RNA sequence: CCGGCUGUAGCGCAGCUUGGUAGCGCGCUUGCUUCGGGAGCAAGAGGCCCCGGGUUCAAAUCCCGGCAGCCGGACCA
């Protein structure tokens, strides 16, 4: 490709709307342009990267035995009503009506459609296992799109769905996808980590997320350097060894504590560590209010709470709701004397001795609070509620845990029969008995990978593409107006092209500095500079964007040399 | 959804306090020079100053109402 014929609008200055480096560079390097919040056009350069990523995914999915299909974006409401998600999805789903006033949505995901497809066509265990995938645009009306393609409202996703006759089959299908994902992200050249994940709204049991390590990541992941444990903080557990206390239990006492509203206030007022405080949080799950108890030094993991309550919409109660229910303002709540309300407590709370908590009365707290004596919690509602913190001990090996940021680029789930049962997708087993299909689903954020890759591979000059997803393998920069320079540049360009190397020839009538800077910005891995100066010595200059290594190669050897270099990095 | 900030040329911004000829840098066009890390000189093109209403002789500027974008938050009691 010659640059004079390639639509590549690069920007010198950073658009103000872009905050993180990948977003800035995608705009500056001419990969994308914004149409609306969270909605982007992919320009030719961005398209080339997108296609590279898609093709790697395609190859590995096919290798793992999945078959490609393409399902509709426009989906009838009936299907979603059948699975029950027409309501559950809420405002996340973009909805519309056709001219006959029938409801439709633009697919945020495709479990319903694929289940519908398969229930019509698969009747026998002999047709299983089956794994179908597609690379498709999804639309989700995100609360707040941000960071360019990282969290956009329209994005491209690879989604695969497996169907098996039994649990063992699902386990195998799941493992195949897990392995395929590992290969995919390795080939793309990302530094990533697979972590245990909460399965969230999609449902199902076991699940792993593939996280690209980056400080700008929206997720926090917890991992252990000593063993293999790694989990999303939403799910992560840690060990806190707290011996049973041996303090003498003192008598419960109500204390006047004007203006002591926060844990910090309490620590100061009572001169006790935050670990002695019983933080009492009121939540609303659906329409019922519940209480969560956690130590003052800990924080509630709402995902764990939500799972325990088996509810989707769990939120902190508002100040007004708290005041109405407890006749005490936020800051003075406590579990003592509460009736007719479910209490969920972290086990560490139950070990506190002579602790402090609110008295459900403005400006009063209780001291010398002893769980079990002064209030009780049902055994099944004493569950781990904590958010794991850095330096907590690993639940497997007791070594200190670390916390890092990650960008979720892949997620694999074991769905089980959630959708097949809801939508009556069944097959006849060996005994002629009707059984629901056992499903798994597996997603990769294709467009998000572009952003994630740039987050990991950039410097002050621009993007540094890993060879397998680089939009071009090589950029040739002729310097000066010398006839000989253009002749050699043209020749090298043609020869490399014939070898199957993807070459960009910067044939613009621009000054060298402009060409160098654009080459750095768009991040082509190999730069070939052909100038009159070098040609006099029969030399062409090669520079590698990643390492910065620079060397001179004889004119007659340049094509072989470059070909070898590119191919060695493509494996 | 809540809070903050911002909407002026393709991009980055100034002008708004104190109402009166719409500006700067980059980019773009043309010419000449230049040509190994974002060149110089000269001449140009390009604006519904986010939208609607109001005040005023007069509004980018003041007032009211929208809309859009960005950032933070949407849990710590």
PDB file of C-alpha atoms in Angstrom, chain A residues 382-562:
ATOM      1  CA  UNK A 382     -22.700 -15.765  58.216  1.00  0.00           C
ATOM      2  CA  UNK A 383     -20.738 -15.617  54.988  1.00  0.00           C
ATOM      3  CA  UNK A 384     -17.603 -14.079  53.629  1.00  0.00           C
ATOM      4  CA  UNK A 385     -18.563 -10.519  52.675  1.00  0.00           C
ATOM      5  CA  UNK A 386     -15.187  -8.844  52.556  1.00  0.00           C
ATOM      6  CA  UNK A 387     -13.419  -7.220  49.671  1.00  0.00           C
ATOM      7  CA  UNK A 388      -9.990  -8.790  49.565  1.00  0.00           C
ATOM      8  CA  UNK A 389      -7.154  -6.381  50.184  1.00  0.00           C
ATOM      9  CA  UNK A 390      -3.519  -6.388  49.149  1.00  0.00           C
ATOM     10  CA  UNK A 391      -1.383  -8.382  51.608  1.00  0.00           C
ATOM     11  CA  UNK A 392      -4.312 -10.531  52.758  1.00  0.00           C
ATOM     12  CA  UNK A 393      -3.290 -14.181  52.887  1.00  0.00           C
ATOM     13  CA  UNK A 394      -3.934 -16.549  50.008  1.00  0.00           C
ATOM     14  CA  UNK A 395      -6.691 -19.063  50.780  1.00  0.00           C
ATOM     15  CA  UNK A 396      -4.626 -21.828  49.210  1.00  0.00           C
ATOM     16  CA  UNK A 397      -1.106 -21.232  50.426  1.00  0.00           C
ATOM     17  CA  UNK A 398      -1.338 -18.480  53.014  1.00  0.00           C
ATOM     18  CA  UNK A 399       1.193 -16.257  51.216  1.00  0.00           C
ATOM     19  CA  UNK A 400       0.415 -12.529  50.864  1.00  0.00           C
ATOM     20  CA  UNK A 401      -1.872 -11.687  47.932  1.00  0.00           C
ATOM     21  CA  UNK A 402      -1.305  -8.963  45.389  1.00  0.00           C
ATOM     22  CA  UNK A 403      -3.804  -6.730  43.656  1.00  0.00           C
ATOM     23  CA  UNK A 404      -3.469  -5.484  40.075  1.00  0.00           C
ATOM     24  CA  UNK A 405      -5.640  -3.796  37.485  1.00  0.00           C
ATOM     25  CA  UNK A 406      -6.869  -5.644  34.454  1.00  0.00           C
ATOM     26  CA  UNK A 407      -8.888  -5.193  31.268  1.00  0.00           C
ATOM     27  CA  UNK A 408     -11.357  -8.000  30.702  1.00  0.00           C
ATOM     28  CA  UNK A 409     -10.848  -9.232  27.142  1.00  0.00           C
ATOM     29  CA  UNK A 410     -12.332 -12.701  27.438  1.00  0.00           C
ATOM     30  CA  UNK A 411     -14.812 -14.544  29.593  1.00  0.00           C
ATOM     31  CA  UNK A 412     -15.755 -18.211  29.604  1.00  0.00           C
ATOM     32  CA  UNK A 413     -18.857 -19.523  31.398  1.00  0.00           C
ATOM     33  CA  UNK A 414     -20.444 -22.807  32.142  1.00  0.00           C
ATOM     34  CA  UNK A 415     -24.091 -21.967  31.691  1.00  0.00           C
ATOM     35  CA  UNK A 416     -25.604 -25.367  32.335  1.00  0.00           C
ATOM     36  CA  UNK A 417     -29.285 -25.600  31.502  1.00  0.00           C
ATOM     37  CA  UNK A 418     -30.378 -22.082  32.378  1.00  0.00           C
ATOM     38  CA  UNK A 419     -31.354 -21.146  28.834  1.00  0.00           C
ATOM     39  CA  UNK A 420     -32.132 -24.579  27.472  1.00  0.00           C
ATOM     40  CA  UNK A 421     -34.667 -25.148  30.235  1.00  0.00           C
ATOM     41  CA  UNK A 422     -36.216 -21.706  29.968  1.00  0.00           C
ATOM     42  CA  UNK A 423     -36.496 -22.073  26.207  1.00  0.00           C
ATOM     43  CA  UNK A 424     -37.195 -25.775  26.067  1.00  0.00           C
ATOM     44  CA  UNK A 425     -34.113 -26.726  24.074  1.00  0.00           C
ATOM     45  CA  UNK A 426     -33.900 -30.463  24.508  1.00  0.00           C
ATOM     46  CA  UNK A 427     -32.501 -33.610  22.897  1.00  0.00           C
ATOM     47  CA  UNK A 428     -33.124 -37.335  23.257  1.00  0.00           C
ATOM     48  CA  UNK A 429     -30.367 -39.153  25.112  1.00  0.00           C
ATOM     49  CA  UNK A 430     -29.142 -42.739  24.610  1.00  0.00           C
ATOM     50  CA  UNK A 431     -32.161 -43.988  26.539  1.00  0.00           C
ATOM     51  CA  UNK A 432     -34.635 -42.053  24.449  1.00  0.00           C
ATOM     52  CA  UNK A 433     -35.219 -39.709  27.324  1.00  0.00           C
ATOM     53  CA  UNK A 434     -35.678 -35.970  26.758  1.00  0.00           C
ATOM     54  CA  UNK A 435     -32.956 -33.853  28.352  1.00  0.00           C
ATOM     55  CA  UNK A 436     -32.134 -30.137  28.313  1.00  0.00           C
ATOM     56  CA  UNK A 437     -28.967 -29.222  26.419  1.00  0.00           C
ATOM     57  CA  UNK A 438     -26.008 -28.403  28.637  1.00  0.00           C
ATOM     58  CA  UNK A 439     -24.584 -25.101  27.508  1.00  0.00           C
ATOM     59  CA  UNK A 440     -21.451 -23.018  27.817  1.00  0.00           C
ATOM     60  CA  UNK A 441     -20.755 -19.561  26.452  1.00  0.00           C
ATOM     61  CA  UNK A 442     -17.488 -17.911  25.635  1.00  0.00           C
ATOM     62  CA  UNK A 443     -16.887 -14.278  24.731  1.00  0.00           C
ATOM     63  CA  UNK A 444     -13.976 -12.204  23.506  1.00  0.00           C
ATOM     64  CA  UNK A 445     -14.106  -8.413  23.235  1.00  0.00           C
ATOM     65  CA  UNK A 446     -12.532  -8.034  19.826  1.00  0.00           C
ATOM     66  CA  UNK A 447     -12.540  -4.251  19.617  1.00  0.00           C
ATOM     67  CA  UNK A 448     -11.526  -3.965  23.248  1.00  0.00           C
ATOM     68  CA  UNK A 449      -8.424  -5.991  22.481  1.00  0.00           C
ATOM     69  CA  UNK A 450      -7.183  -3.190  20.229  1.00  0.00           C
ATOM     70  CA  UNK A 451      -7.302  -0.761  23.124  1.00  0.00           C
ATOM     71  CA  UNK A 452      -5.836  -3.269  25.541  1.00  0.00           C
ATOM     72  CA  UNK A 453      -2.955  -4.067  23.182  1.00  0.00           C
ATOM     73  CA  UNK A 454      -2.111  -0.382  22.846  1.00  0.00           C
ATOM     74  CA  UNK A 455      -2.275   0.131  26.608  1.00  0.00           C
ATOM     75  CA  UNK A 456       0.455  -2.477  26.902  1.00  0.00           C
ATOM     76  CA  UNK A 457       2.493  -1.464  23.876  1.00  0.00           C
ATOM     77  CA  UNK A 458       3.237   2.216  23.484  1.00  0.00           C
ATOM     78  CA  UNK A 459       5.824   4.885  24.183  1.00  0.00           C
ATOM     79  CA  UNK A 460       5.979   8.672  23.978  1.00  0.00           C
ATOM     80  CA  UNK A 461       6.099   8.495  20.171  1.00  0.00           C
ATOM     81  CA  UNK A 462       3.093   6.273  19.648  1.00  0.00           C
ATOM     82  CA  UNK A 463       1.911   2.719  19.273  1.00  0.00           C
ATOM     83  CA  UNK A 464       4.246  -0.285  19.175  1.00  0.00           C
ATOM     84  CA  UNK A 465       2.288  -3.105  17.517  1.00  0.00           C
ATOM     85  CA  UNK A 466       3.149  -6.714  18.164  1.00  0.00           C
ATOM     86  CA  UNK A 467       3.828  -8.173  14.699  1.00  0.00           C
ATOM     87  CA  UNK A 468       0.800 -10.523  14.611  1.00  0.00           C
ATOM     88  CA  UNK A 469      -1.713  -7.675  14.844  1.00  0.00           C
ATOM     89  CA  UNK A 470       0.283  -4.863  13.226  1.00  0.00           C
ATOM     90  CA  UNK A 471      -1.653  -3.127  10.450  1.00  0.00           C
ATOM     91  CA  UNK A 472       1.479  -3.363   8.301  1.00  0.00           C
ATOM     92  CA  UNK A 473       4.610  -5.388   8.909  1.00  0.00           C
ATOM     93  CA  UNK A 474       6.975  -2.888   7.340  1.00  0.00           C
ATOM     94  CA  UNK A 475       7.020   0.788   6.466  1.00  0.00           C
ATOM     95  CA  UNK A 476       9.433   2.038   3.812  1.00  0.00           C
ATOM     96  CA  UNK A 477      10.533   5.653   4.062  1.00  0.00           C
ATOM     97  CA  UNK A 478      12.345   7.073   1.041  1.00  0.00           C
ATOM     98  CA  UNK A 479      14.322  10.205   1.882  1.00  0.00           C
ATOM     99  CA  UNK A 480      14.908  12.976  -0.587  1.00  0.00           C
ATOM    100  CA  UNK A 481      14.014  13.413  -4.239  1.00  0.00           C
ATOM    101  CA  UNK A 482      16.845  11.391  -5.682  1.00  0.00           C
ATOM    102  CA  UNK A 483      15.665   9.284  -8.628  1.00  0.00           C
ATOM    103  CA  UNK A 484      17.735   6.365  -7.429  1.00  0.00           C
ATOM    104  CA  UNK A 485      16.084   6.520  -3.998  1.00  0.00           C
ATOM    105  CA  UNK A 486      12.585   6.261  -5.407  1.00  0.00           C
ATOM    106  CA  UNK A 487      13.636   3.513  -7.799  1.00  0.00           C
ATOM    107  CA  UNK A 488      15.138   1.367  -5.028  1.00  0.00           C
ATOM    108  CA  UNK A 489      12.250   2.101  -2.670  1.00  0.00           C
ATOM    109  CA  UNK A 490       9.755   1.074  -5.322  1.00  0.00           C
ATOM    110  CA  UNK A 491      11.734  -2.099  -6.043  1.00  0.00           C
ATOM    111  CA  UNK A 492      12.022  -3.141  -2.390  1.00  0.00           C
ATOM    112  CA  UNK A 493       8.342  -2.400  -1.934  1.00  0.00           C
ATOM    113  CA  UNK A 494       7.334  -4.603  -4.855  1.00  0.00           C
ATOM    114  CA  UNK A 495       9.683  -7.418  -3.876  1.00  0.00           C
ATOM    115  CA  UNK A 496       8.468  -7.522  -0.290  1.00  0.00           C
ATOM    116  CA  UNK A 497       4.891  -7.363  -1.444  1.00  0.00           C
ATOM    117  CA  UNK A 498       5.517 -10.366  -3.692  1.00  0.00           C
ATOM    118  CA  UNK A 499       6.841 -12.254  -0.698  1.00  0.00           C
ATOM    119  CA  UNK A 500       3.570 -11.696   1.083  1.00  0.00           C
ATOM    120  CA  UNK A 501       4.921  -9.061   3.446  1.00  0.00           C
ATOM    121  CA  UNK A 502       2.478  -6.234   4.192  1.00  0.00           C
ATOM    122  CA  UNK A 503       4.292  -3.047   3.323  1.00  0.00           C
ATOM    123  CA  UNK A 504       3.387   0.582   3.584  1.00  0.00           C
ATOM    124  CA  UNK A 505       5.427   2.833   1.287  1.00  0.00           C
ATOM    125  CA  UNK A 506       5.541   6.426   2.471  1.00  0.00           C
ATOM    126  CA  UNK A 507       5.669   8.031  -0.960  1.00  0.00           C
ATOM    127  CA  UNK A 508       4.340  11.344   0.280  1.00  0.00           C
ATOM    128  CA  UNK A 509       6.160  14.522  -0.614  1.00  0.00           C
ATOM    129  CA  UNK A 510       6.843  15.200   3.031  1.00  0.00           C
ATOM    130  CA  UNK A 511       9.902  16.074   4.991  1.00  0.00           C
ATOM    131  CA  UNK A 512      11.730  13.176   6.610  1.00  0.00           C
ATOM    132  CA  UNK A 513      10.767  14.251  10.124  1.00  0.00           C
ATOM    133  CA  UNK A 514       7.089  14.074   9.279  1.00  0.00           C
ATOM    134  CA  UNK A 515       7.462  10.579   7.884  1.00  0.00           C
ATOM    135  CA  UNK A 516       9.484   9.349  10.840  1.00  0.00           C
ATOM    136  CA  UNK A 517       7.002  10.707  13.295  1.00  0.00           C
ATOM    137  CA  UNK A 518       4.003   9.220  11.537  1.00  0.00           C
ATOM    138  CA  UNK A 519       5.757   5.868  11.268  1.00  0.00           C
ATOM    139  CA  UNK A 520       6.429   5.907  15.005  1.00  0.00           C
ATOM    140  CA  UNK A 521       2.879   7.014  15.761  1.00  0.00           C
ATOM    141  CA  UNK A 522       1.150   4.285  13.791  1.00  0.00           C
ATOM    142  CA  UNK A 523       3.547   1.760  15.274  1.00  0.00           C
ATOM    143  CA  UNK A 524       4.644  -0.347  12.304  1.00  0.00           C
ATOM    144  CA  UNK A 525       7.153  -2.880  13.738  1.00  0.00           C
ATOM    145  CA  UNK A 526       9.838  -2.597  11.046  1.00  0.00           C
ATOM    146  CA  UNK A 527      10.978   0.673   9.524  1.00  0.00           C
ATOM    147  CA  UNK A 528      13.091   0.724   6.385  1.00  0.00           C
ATOM    148  CA  UNK A 529      14.767   4.016   5.498  1.00  0.00           C
ATOM    149  CA  UNK A 530      16.156   4.438   2.004  1.00  0.00           C
ATOM    150  CA  UNK A 531      18.196   7.580   1.409  1.00  0.00           C
ATOM    151  CA  UNK A 532      20.797   8.859  -1.014  1.00  0.00           C
ATOM    152  CA  UNK A 533      23.422   8.839   1.682  1.00  0.00           C
ATOM    153  CA  UNK A 534      23.049   5.135   2.438  1.00  0.00           C
ATOM    154  CA  UNK A 535      22.657   4.112  -1.161  1.00  0.00           C
ATOM    155  CA  UNK A 536      26.097   5.555  -1.957  1.00  0.00           C
ATOM    156  CA  UNK A 537      27.465   2.848   0.363  1.00  0.00           C
ATOM    157  CA  UNK A 538      24.927   0.312  -0.945  1.00  0.00           C
ATOM    158  CA  UNK A 539      23.251   0.317   2.456  1.00  0.00           C
ATOM    159  CA  UNK A 540      19.643   0.521   3.618  1.00  0.00           C
ATOM    160  CA  UNK A 541      18.753   1.321   7.191  1.00  0.00           C
ATOM    161  CA  UNK A 542      16.407  -0.901   9.219  1.00  0.00           C
ATOM    162  CA  UNK A 543      14.991   0.057  12.591  1.00  0.00           C
ATOM    163  CA  UNK A 544      12.755  -1.982  14.854  1.00  0.00           C
ATOM    164  CA  UNK A 545       9.984  -0.059  16.563  1.00  0.00           C
ATOM    165  CA  UNK A 546       9.864  -2.332  19.584  1.00  0.00           C
ATOM    166  CA  UNK A 547      13.501  -2.578  20.601  1.00  0.00           C
ATOM    167  CA  UNK A 548      14.788   0.558  18.904  1.00  0.00           C
ATOM    168  CA  UNK A 549      17.564  -1.575  17.368  1.00  0.00           C
ATOM    169  CA  UNK A 550      18.973  -0.080  14.230  1.00  0.00           C
ATOM    170  CA  UNK A 551      21.180  -1.665  11.595  1.00  0.00           C
ATOM    171  CA  UNK A 552      22.317  -1.288   8.000  1.00  0.00           C
ATOM    172  CA  UNK A 553      21.738  -3.950   5.406  1.00  0.00           C
ATOM    173  CA  UNK A 554      23.176  -4.284   1.879  1.00  0.00           C
ATOM    174  CA  UNK A 555      20.679  -3.421  -0.840  1.00  0.00           C
ATOM    175  CA  UNK A 556      20.707  -6.881  -2.413  1.00  0.00           C
ATOM    176  CA  UNK A 557      20.086  -8.541   0.961  1.00  0.00           C
ATOM    177  CA  UNK A 558      17.345  -6.301   2.223  1.00  0.00           C
ATOM    178  CA  UNK A 559      14.346  -8.277   0.948  1.00  0.00           C
ATOM    179  CA  UNK A 560      15.543 -11.583   2.385  1.00  0.00           C
ATOM    180  CA  UNK A 561      16.507  -9.946   5.630  1.00  0.00           C
ATOM    181  CA  UNK A 562      13.165  -8.233   6.151  1.00  0.00           C
TER     182      UNK A 562
END
